[in-house]
CSV table of C-alpha atoms and ligand atoms in Angstrom, one decimal:
chain,number,residue,atom,x,y,z
A,836,MET,CA,-87.8,44.4,-22.5
A,837,ILE,CA,-88.8,43.3,-24.7
A,838,LYS,CA,-89.4,39.1,-24.8
A,839,GLY,CA,-89.6,37.1,-27.9
A,840,ILE,CA,-90.6,32.3,-27.7
A,841,ILE,CA,-87.8,30.4,-28.8
A,842,PHE,CA,-88.1,26.8,-29.1
A,843,ASN,CA,-84.7,25.6,-29.1
A,844,ILE,CA,-81.4,26.5,-29.6
A,845,GLN,CA,-79.2,24.9,-31.8
A,846,LYS,CA,-74.9,25.4,-31.8
A,847,PHE,CA,-72.2,23.5,-33.6
A,848,ALA,CA,-75.0,23.8,-36.9
A,849,ILE,CA,-72.3,23.6,-40.9
A,850,TYR,CA,-75.8,24.1,-43.2
A,851,ASP,CA,-78.1,27.3,-42.2
A,852,GLY,CA,-74.9,29.9,-43.5
A,853,PRO,CA,-71.3,29.6,-43.6
A,854,GLY,CA,-68.8,28.6,-40.9
A,855,ILE,CA,-70.0,27.4,-37.5
A,856,ARG,CA,-73.8,28.5,-36.4
A,857,THR,CA,-75.9,29.0,-33.2
A,858,ILE,CA,-79.2,28.5,-34.8
A,859,ILE,CA,-82.7,30.3,-33.2
A,860,PHE,CA,-85.8,28.3,-33.6
A,861,MET,CA,-88.5,30.9,-33.0
A,862,LYS,CA,-92.2,30.0,-32.4
A,863,GLY,CA,-95.1,31.3,-34.8
A,864,CYS,CA,-96.0,31.2,-38.4
A,865,PRO,CA,-98.2,32.9,-40.4
A,866,LEU,CA,-98.1,29.5,-43.3
A,867,ARG,CA,-99.3,26.6,-43.0
A,868,CYS,CA,-97.5,23.9,-45.8
A,869,ILE,CA,-98.5,21.5,-45.4
A,870,TRP,CA,-95.6,20.0,-45.3
A,871,CYS,CA,-93.9,21.7,-42.6
A,872,GLN,CA,-90.6,20.2,-41.6
A,873,ASN,CA,-90.6,22.2,-38.3
A,874,PRO,CA,-94.7,21.6,-36.7
A,875,GLU,CA,-92.9,22.7,-33.2
A,876,GLY,CA,-92.6,26.5,-34.7
A,877,LEU,CA,-95.9,27.1,-36.0
A,878,MET,CA,-97.9,28.0,-33.0
A,879,PRO,CA,-97.0,31.3,-31.3
A,880,HIS,CA,-97.1,29.7,-28.2
A,881,PRO,CA,-95.4,26.8,-25.8
A,882,GLN,CA,-97.2,23.9,-26.3
A,883,LEU,CA,-96.9,20.3,-24.3
A,884,CYS,CA,-95.5,17.4,-26.4
A,885,CYS,CA,-95.8,13.6,-26.1
A,886,TYR,CA,-93.4,11.2,-27.5
A,887,GLU,CA,-95.1,7.7,-27.1
A,888,ARG,CA,-92.9,5.6,-28.0
A,889,LEU,CA,-90.1,7.0,-24.7
A,890,CYS,CA,-93.7,6.5,-22.6
A,891,ILE,CA,-93.4,3.6,-19.9
A,892,HIS,CA,-96.7,3.9,-18.5
A,893,CYS,CA,-96.2,4.6,-15.4
A,894,HIS,CA,-98.5,7.1,-15.3
A,895,ALA,CA,-96.3,10.2,-13.3
A,896,CYS,CA,-97.8,12.9,-15.3
A,897,ILE,CA,-101.3,11.6,-14.8
A,898,GLN,CA,-101.4,12.0,-10.9
A,899,ALA,CA,-98.8,15.2,-11.3
A,900,CYS,CA,-101.7,17.1,-12.8
A,901,PRO,CA,-103.0,19.8,-11.1
A,902,LYS,CA,-105.6,20.4,-13.6
A,903,ASN,CA,-106.5,17.1,-14.7
A,904,ALA,CA,-105.2,17.0,-18.4
A,905,ILE,CA,-104.2,13.7,-19.2
A,906,ILE,CA,-105.7,10.9,-19.2
A,907,HIS,CA,-104.2,7.5,-20.5
A,908,ASN,CA,-106.7,5.1,-23.5
A,909,VAL,CA,-107.8,2.1,-23.9
A,910,GLU,CA,-104.6,1.7,-25.2
A,911,ASP,CA,-102.3,3.5,-22.7
A,912,THR,CA,-101.7,5.9,-24.9
A,913,HIS,CA,-102.1,10.0,-24.0
A,914,ILE,CA,-104.8,12.6,-24.4
A,915,ILE,CA,-103.9,15.5,-23.1
A,916,ASN,CA,-107.1,18.3,-22.9
A,917,ARG,CA,-105.3,21.0,-24.4
A,918,GLU,CA,-107.7,23.4,-23.6
A,919,ILE,CA,-107.3,22.7,-19.9
A,920,CYS,CA,-103.7,22.8,-20.0
A,921,ASP,CA,-102.0,25.8,-18.9
A,922,MET,CA,-98.1,24.5,-19.3
A,923,CYS,CA,-96.9,24.0,-15.2
A,924,GLY,CA,-94.5,21.3,-16.4
A,925,GLU,CA,-95.5,19.4,-13.0
A,926,CYS,CA,-96.2,16.7,-16.2
A,927,VAL,CA,-92.9,17.4,-17.3
A,928,GLU,CA,-90.6,17.5,-14.2
A,929,GLU,CA,-92.4,13.8,-13.1
A,930,CYS,CA,-92.2,12.0,-16.0
A,931,PRO,CA,-88.5,10.3,-15.4
A,932,THR,CA,-88.4,9.0,-19.4
A,933,GLY,CA,-88.5,13.4,-21.0
A,934,ALA,CA,-91.3,11.5,-23.1
A,935,LEU,CA,-92.9,15.1,-21.8
A,936,GLY,CA,-91.9,18.6,-23.1
A,937,ILE,CA,-92.6,22.1,-23.2
A,938,ILE,CA,-92.0,23.4,-27.1
A,939,GLY,CA,-90.8,26.6,-26.4
A,940,LYS,CA,-90.2,29.6,-24.0
A,941,GLU,CA,-90.1,33.6,-23.6
A,942,ILE,CA,-86.7,35.0,-23.3
A,943,THR,CA,-85.4,38.7,-23.8
A,944,VAL,CA,-83.3,40.1,-26.4
A,945,LYS,CA,-80.8,40.5,-23.3
A,946,ASP,CA,-80.5,36.4,-22.9
A,947,LEU,CA,-80.7,36.1,-26.2
A,948,ILE,CA,-77.3,37.6,-26.9
A,949,GLU,CA,-75.8,36.6,-23.7
A,950,GLU,CA,-76.5,32.3,-24.6
A,951,ILE,CA,-74.8,33.6,-28.9
A,952,GLN,CA,-72.2,35.4,-27.4
A,953,ARG,CA,-71.1,32.7,-26.3
A,954,ASP,CA,-70.6,31.4,-29.8
A,955,ILE,CA,-68.4,33.9,-30.6
A,956,LYS,CA,-64.6,31.9,-30.7
A,957,TYR,CA,-66.2,29.3,-32.8
A,958,PHE,CA,-68.7,32.1,-34.9
A,959,ASP,CA,-64.7,34.5,-35.0
A,960,SER,CA,-62.7,30.8,-35.9
A,961,SER,CA,-65.0,29.6,-38.6
A,962,GLU,CA,-66.4,33.2,-39.8
A,963,GLY,CA,-70.1,31.9,-38.5
A,964,GLY,CA,-72.2,32.8,-36.9
A,965,VAL,CA,-75.8,33.4,-35.6
A,966,THR,CA,-79.0,32.3,-37.5
A,967,PHE,CA,-82.8,33.0,-37.0
A,968,SER,CA,-85.4,29.7,-38.3
A,969,GLY,CA,-88.4,29.0,-36.8
A,970,GLY,CA,-91.5,28.5,-37.4
A,971,GLU,CA,-90.9,31.9,-39.1
A,972,PRO,CA,-88.7,34.3,-37.2
A,973,LEU,CA,-90.0,37.7,-39.1
A,974,PHE,CA,-93.0,36.9,-37.2
A,975,GLN,CA,-91.3,38.6,-34.2
A,976,ALA,CA,-90.5,41.7,-35.7
A,977,GLU,CA,-89.5,43.5,-33.1
A,978,PHE,CA,-87.6,40.7,-31.0
A,979,LEU,CA,-85.7,39.8,-34.3
A,980,TYR,CA,-85.0,43.5,-35.0
A,981,GLU,CA,-83.5,43.8,-31.4
A,982,THR,CA,-81.7,41.4,-31.6
A,983,LEU,CA,-80.0,41.4,-34.7
A,984,LYS,CA,-79.1,45.1,-34.5
A,985,GLU,CA,-77.7,44.2,-31.2
A,986,CYS,CA,-75.4,41.3,-32.9
A,987,ARG,CA,-74.8,43.8,-35.3
A,988,GLU,CA,-73.2,45.8,-33.0
A,989,LEU,CA,-71.1,42.8,-31.6
A,990,GLY,CA,-69.7,42.0,-35.2
A,991,ILE,CA,-71.9,38.7,-35.2
A,992,HIS,CA,-72.2,37.6,-38.8
A,993,THR,CA,-76.5,37.6,-38.9
A,994,ALA,CA,-78.9,35.0,-41.8
A,995,ILE,CA,-82.2,33.8,-41.8
A,996,GLU,CA,-84.4,31.2,-42.4
A,997,THR,CA,-87.2,33.0,-43.6
A,998,SER,CA,-90.5,31.9,-45.8
A,999,GLY,CA,-90.9,36.1,-47.4
A,1000,TYR,CA,-94.1,35.9,-45.9
A,1001,SER,CA,-94.2,39.9,-44.0
A,1002,SER,CA,-94.7,43.2,-45.2
A,1003,GLN,CA,-92.4,44.8,-47.3
A,1004,GLU,CA,-91.5,47.7,-44.3
A,1005,VAL,CA,-90.6,44.7,-42.7
A,1006,ILE,CA,-88.1,43.1,-44.7
A,1007,GLN,CA,-86.4,46.3,-45.3
A,1008,LYS,CA,-86.0,47.4,-41.8
A,1009,ILE,CA,-84.3,44.5,-40.8
A,1010,SER,CA,-82.3,44.0,-44.2
A,1011,LYS,CA,-79.9,47.2,-42.2
A,1012,TYR,CA,-79.0,44.3,-40.3
A,1013,VAL,CA,-78.9,40.9,-41.6
A,1014,ASN,CA,-75.7,39.9,-43.6
A,1015,LEU,CA,-77.3,36.7,-45.4
A,1016,PHE,CA,-81.2,35.8,-46.7
A,1017,LEU,CA,-82.2,32.4,-46.6
A,1018,TYR,CA,-85.4,32.8,-48.9
A,1019,ASP,CA,-87.9,29.9,-49.5
A,1020,ILE,CA,-89.9,29.9,-52.3
A,1021,LYS,CA,-91.9,26.4,-53.0
A,1022,ILE,CA,-94.4,27.4,-55.7
A,1023,VAL,CA,-94.4,30.0,-58.1
A,1024,ASP,CA,-98.5,29.2,-59.2
A,1025,GLU,CA,-100.0,32.0,-56.7
A,1026,GLU,CA,-103.5,28.5,-56.4
A,1027,THR,CA,-101.3,25.9,-55.6
A,1028,HIS,CA,-99.2,28.0,-52.9
A,1029,ARG,CA,-102.2,29.1,-51.5
A,1030,LYS,CA,-103.6,25.3,-51.7
A,1031,TYR,CA,-100.6,23.8,-49.6
A,1032,THR,CA,-98.8,26.9,-48.1
A,1033,GLY,CA,-102.7,27.9,-46.9
A,1034,VAL,CA,-101.7,31.7,-48.3
A,1035,SER,CA,-101.1,33.7,-51.8
A,1036,ASN,CA,-97.5,33.8,-52.7
A,1037,ARG,CA,-97.8,37.0,-54.2
A,1038,LEU,CA,-96.3,38.9,-50.9
A,1039,ILE,CA,-93.3,36.5,-51.1
A,1040,LEU,CA,-92.5,37.1,-54.4
A,1041,ASN,CA,-93.2,40.9,-54.1
A,1042,ASN,CA,-90.6,41.4,-51.2
A,1043,LEU,CA,-88.1,39.1,-52.8
A,1044,ARG,CA,-88.1,41.7,-56.2
A,1045,SER,CA,-87.5,44.8,-54.2
A,1046,LEU,CA,-85.2,42.7,-51.3
A,1047,VAL,CA,-83.2,42.0,-54.9
A,1048,LEU,CA,-82.9,45.4,-55.6
A,1049,ASN,CA,-81.9,46.7,-51.9
A,1050,VAL,CA,-79.7,43.9,-50.9
A,1051,ARG,CA,-77.1,42.6,-52.9
A,1052,GLY,CA,-77.6,39.0,-55.1
A,1053,LYS,CA,-74.7,37.1,-53.4
A,1054,ASP,CA,-76.3,37.6,-50.3
A,1055,ILE,CA,-79.9,35.9,-50.5
A,1056,ILE,CA,-79.7,31.8,-51.4
A,1057,ILE,CA,-83.2,30.8,-52.9
A,1058,ARG,CA,-84.3,27.6,-50.3
A,1059,ILE,CA,-86.7,25.1,-52.0
A,1060,PRO,CA,-88.1,22.6,-50.4
A,1061,LEU,CA,-88.2,19.3,-52.8
A,1062,VAL,CA,-91.6,17.4,-51.9
A,1063,PRO,CA,-93.1,14.7,-54.3
A,1064,THR,CA,-95.6,15.5,-56.5
A,1065,ILE,CA,-96.4,19.0,-54.9
A,1066,THR,CA,-93.4,21.3,-55.6
A,1067,ASP,CA,-90.6,19.1,-57.0
A,1068,SER,CA,-93.5,18.6,-60.5
A,1069,ASN,CA,-91.7,19.5,-63.8
A,1070,GLN,CA,-94.1,22.5,-64.4
A,1071,ASN,CA,-93.0,23.8,-60.8
A,1072,ILE,CA,-89.5,23.4,-61.1
A,1073,ASN,CA,-88.8,25.1,-64.2
A,1074,ASN,CA,-91.5,28.0,-63.1
A,1075,ILE,CA,-88.9,28.9,-60.2
A,1076,VAL,CA,-85.7,28.1,-62.5
A,1077,GLY,CA,-87.6,31.4,-64.4
A,1078,LEU,CA,-88.3,33.2,-61.6
A,1079,LEU,CA,-84.7,33.4,-60.6
A,1080,VAL,CA,-83.3,33.6,-64.0
A,1081,SER,CA,-85.4,37.0,-64.2
A,1082,LEU,CA,-84.0,38.0,-61.1
A,1083,LYS,CA,-80.8,38.0,-62.5
A,1084,ASP,CA,-78.1,38.4,-59.2
A,1085,ILE,CA,-79.1,35.6,-56.8
A,1086,GLU,CA,-76.5,32.8,-57.5
A,1087,GLU,CA,-76.6,30.5,-55.5
A,1088,VAL,CA,-79.5,27.7,-54.7
A,1089,HIS,CA,-80.7,25.0,-51.6
A,1090,LEU,CA,-83.0,22.2,-52.4
A,1091,LEU,CA,-83.8,20.3,-49.5
A,1092,PRO,CA,-86.1,17.2,-50.0
A,1093,PHE,CA,-89.0,16.4,-48.2
A,1094,HIS,CA,-88.6,14.1,-44.8
A,1095,ASP,CA,-91.8,12.2,-43.6
A,1096,VAL,CA,-92.1,14.5,-39.5
A,1097,TYR,CA,-95.3,11.9,-38.6
A,1098,GLU,CA,-94.8,11.4,-34.8
A,1099,LYS,CA,-93.8,15.2,-34.4
A,1100,TYR,CA,-97.3,16.1,-35.3
A,1101,LYS,CA,-98.7,13.3,-33.3
A,1102,SER,CA,-96.2,14.2,-29.9
A,1103,LEU,CA,-97.9,18.5,-30.2
A,1104,GLY,CA,-101.6,16.8,-31.2
A,1105,MET,CA,-101.5,18.3,-34.3
A,1106,PRO,CA,-103.6,17.2,-37.9
A,1107,TYR,CA,-100.4,15.9,-40.2
A,1108,THR,CA,-102.0,15.6,-43.7
A,1109,MET,CA,-99.3,14.7,-46.3
A,1110,THR,CA,-100.4,11.4,-48.0
A,1111,ILE,CA,-96.3,10.8,-49.2
A,1112,HIS,CA,-94.0,9.7,-46.9
A,1113,GLU,CA,-91.3,9.7,-48.8
A,1114,PRO,CA,-88.4,12.0,-49.3
A,1115,PRO,CA,-87.6,12.3,-53.2
A,1116,ASN,CA,-85.7,9.5,-55.0
A,1117,ASP,CA,-81.8,9.6,-56.0
A,1118,ASP,CA,-82.4,10.5,-59.6
A,1119,ARG,CA,-84.8,13.1,-59.3
A,1120,ILE,CA,-82.9,15.2,-57.0
A,1121,ARG,CA,-79.9,15.1,-59.3
A,1122,TYR,CA,-82.6,16.2,-62.4
A,1123,ILE,CA,-83.3,18.9,-61.0
A,1124,LYS,CA,-80.3,20.2,-59.0
A,1125,ASP,CA,-79.4,19.8,-63.0
A,1126,LYS,CA,-82.2,22.2,-63.9
A,1127,PHE,CA,-80.7,25.1,-62.1
A,1128,VAL,CA,-76.3,24.0,-62.8
A,1129,GLU,CA,-78.1,24.5,-66.4
A,1130,GLN,CA,-78.6,27.5,-65.7
A,1131,GLY,CA,-75.4,28.9,-64.0
A,1132,PHE,CA,-76.6,28.7,-60.7
A,1133,THR,CA,-74.6,27.5,-57.6
A,1134,VAL,CA,-76.6,24.5,-55.7
A,1135,SER,CA,-76.3,23.0,-52.1
A,1136,LEU,CA,-78.6,19.6,-51.4
A,1137,TRP,CA,-79.9,20.1,-48.5
A,1138,GLY,CA,-79.1,17.1,-45.7
A,1139,VAL,CA,-77.9,14.5,-48.6
A,1140,LYS,CA,-74.5,12.2,-49.0
B,951,SF4,S1,-98.5,20.7,-18.4
B,951,SF4,FE1,-99.2,21.2,-16.2
B,951,SF4,S2,-101.2,21.3,-16.6
B,951,SF4,FE2,-100.7,20.5,-19.1
B,951,SF4,S3,-100.7,18.9,-18.8
B,951,SF4,FE3,-98.8,18.8,-17.1
B,951,SF4,S4,-99.3,19.0,-15.4
B,951,SF4,FE4,-100.8,19.2,-16.8
B,952,SF4,S1,-95.0,10.3,-16.4
B,952,SF4,FE1,-94.2,9.4,-18.5
B,952,SF4,S2,-93.7,7.9,-18.9
B,952,SF4,FE2,-95.1,8.1,-16.7
B,952,SF4,S3,-96.9,8.0,-18.1
B,952,SF4,FE3,-96.4,10.0,-17.5
B,952,SF4,S4,-95.5,10.0,-19.9
B,952,SF4,FE4,-95.2,8.4,-19.7
């Protein structure tokens, strides 16, 4: 039985596809975008997280740990030795405040489908469905494929949020069972893309071009993270507009303004290298939105009132 690893199931979401949606957050991603808003999805394995602001310094976690993997430093904050922590979860059990947690759990296709099926009545009443997010859902291609297939058999609308960084074979194979692609385009210039995400964008752009030939344009929504001075530069926005115009069939664009997520990185003991901490301002967002609207695209601002 194929198992996947997920880190969250969010119910009653309304932004990630049509209607009321259940979002499955899957672990693992081959990119390392320095602004990543979901760092808990980067690693393919479970991780221990610790939110210091919830800690009352009772030291129950230290006493509970059979590996002696937790110590407190002189400021009474945690140092977790992640090399020896085996994710047993005993510290999580003992923590009285919920400051500690394990991010990520294994799940079978059958169990995930059972979970998704609980929401079918909401999908039916709103023309909603399930959205696979992450992390990068294509990173667990086989598990995703089997789950999508089951969803199709049950008549559940499916969407995936993807960076498009996967082999063409994988994308073509799963596209049979995907109703909507929420496809990220971050940076068009290849070297700049490599600098800020860790990978070339050639595969991503080639996959998008072949996807446009194989599925209806309205079944692909382009998502653009607006990261000040990195993705929101005039040059990059003009490049993205030009790319989408050249693809002809794309109709809709989502703009996702960056938000600072330093605390999430800190809780996971992961480095956060962003030096910009403010989201783009409203004028900048409006300016970028107009650039796409002028070319006939429908534009939604994600998470902006
Ligand atoms: S998960 Fe287990 S091994 Fe890891 S720090 Fe907590 S108690 Fe120790
Ligand atoms: S058990 Fe929880 S509240 Fe107590 S010291 Fe550890 S993290 Fe803090």
